[in-house]
XYZ file of C-alpha atoms in Angstrom:
83
model
C 0.010 0.219 0.021
C 1.194 3.521 -1.037
C 2.149 5.334 2.436
C 2.562 8.250 0.573
C -0.564 9.035 -0.594
C -1.868 13.117 -0.378
C -5.888 13.276 -0.501
C -7.254 16.336 -2.297
C -11.096 16.229 -1.083
C -12.578 14.000 1.508
C -16.460 13.207 3.051
C -18.015 11.523 5.766
C -21.077 9.483 4.837
C -23.088 9.150 8.460
C -25.120 7.000 6.694
C -22.690 4.052 5.976
C -19.829 5.535 8.616
C -17.393 6.112 6.051
C -15.116 8.463 4.655
C -14.678 8.545 0.965
C -11.751 10.739 -0.126
C -10.148 11.550 -3.555
C -6.512 11.382 -4.249
C -4.096 12.954 -7.033
C -4.858 10.352 -9.429
C -8.162 11.077 -9.099
C -9.486 7.505 -7.836
C -11.743 7.510 -4.861
C -11.219 5.361 -1.645
C -14.083 4.190 0.725
C -13.007 3.830 4.318
C -15.286 1.760 6.247
C -14.974 3.373 9.599
C -16.856 0.611 11.908
C -14.505 -1.985 10.462
C -11.218 -0.116 11.047
C -12.093 1.330 14.759
C -12.857 -2.822 15.323
C -9.022 -3.292 14.999
C -8.375 -1.238 17.765
C -7.940 -2.370 21.687
C -9.361 0.220 23.660
C -8.868 0.743 27.101
C -12.589 1.623 27.764
C -15.394 0.733 25.451
C -16.784 4.390 25.541
C -13.011 5.292 23.721
C -14.421 4.728 20.616
C -15.123 8.277 20.454
C -12.085 9.049 19.802
C -12.070 7.647 16.684
C -15.514 8.760 15.897
C -15.158 12.687 16.763
C -11.742 12.298 14.523
C -13.661 10.809 11.408
C -16.443 13.194 11.602
C -14.110 16.392 12.105
C -10.697 15.792 10.692
C -11.614 13.007 8.359
C -8.562 13.147 6.295
C -6.492 12.779 9.045
C -8.281 10.013 10.075
C -8.075 8.010 6.320
C -4.142 8.863 6.893
C -4.060 6.943 10.038
C -6.579 4.122 9.116
C -3.989 3.372 6.252
C -0.933 3.215 8.378
C 0.091 0.543 10.483
C -1.144 0.800 14.159
C -1.873 4.684 13.202
C -5.484 4.213 14.608
C -3.760 2.471 17.663
C -0.927 5.009 18.378
C -3.970 7.454 18.059
C -6.116 6.092 20.677
C -3.323 5.132 23.216
C -1.821 9.129 22.356
C -5.113 10.228 23.635
C -5.759 8.427 26.236
C -1.909 9.784 27.982
C -3.823 13.063 27.266
C -7.061 12.315 29.209
């Protein structure tokens, strides 16, 4: 997988809990948040809210982290340290 993707445009689709992004090569990538979030281990089940807010408010960062090995897990671990 290409870890150097640069996204031009993205949107969160609440009906499918997905992020749809367009990269520089004019291809569309659909990231299903429920599937990505299921691979993360949470200290508390309620901590899934970290990823929900990220997907809805900073979706291009969510997309980049979801495509990176342990990206979402590292994000949640960092959020746990701050809170």
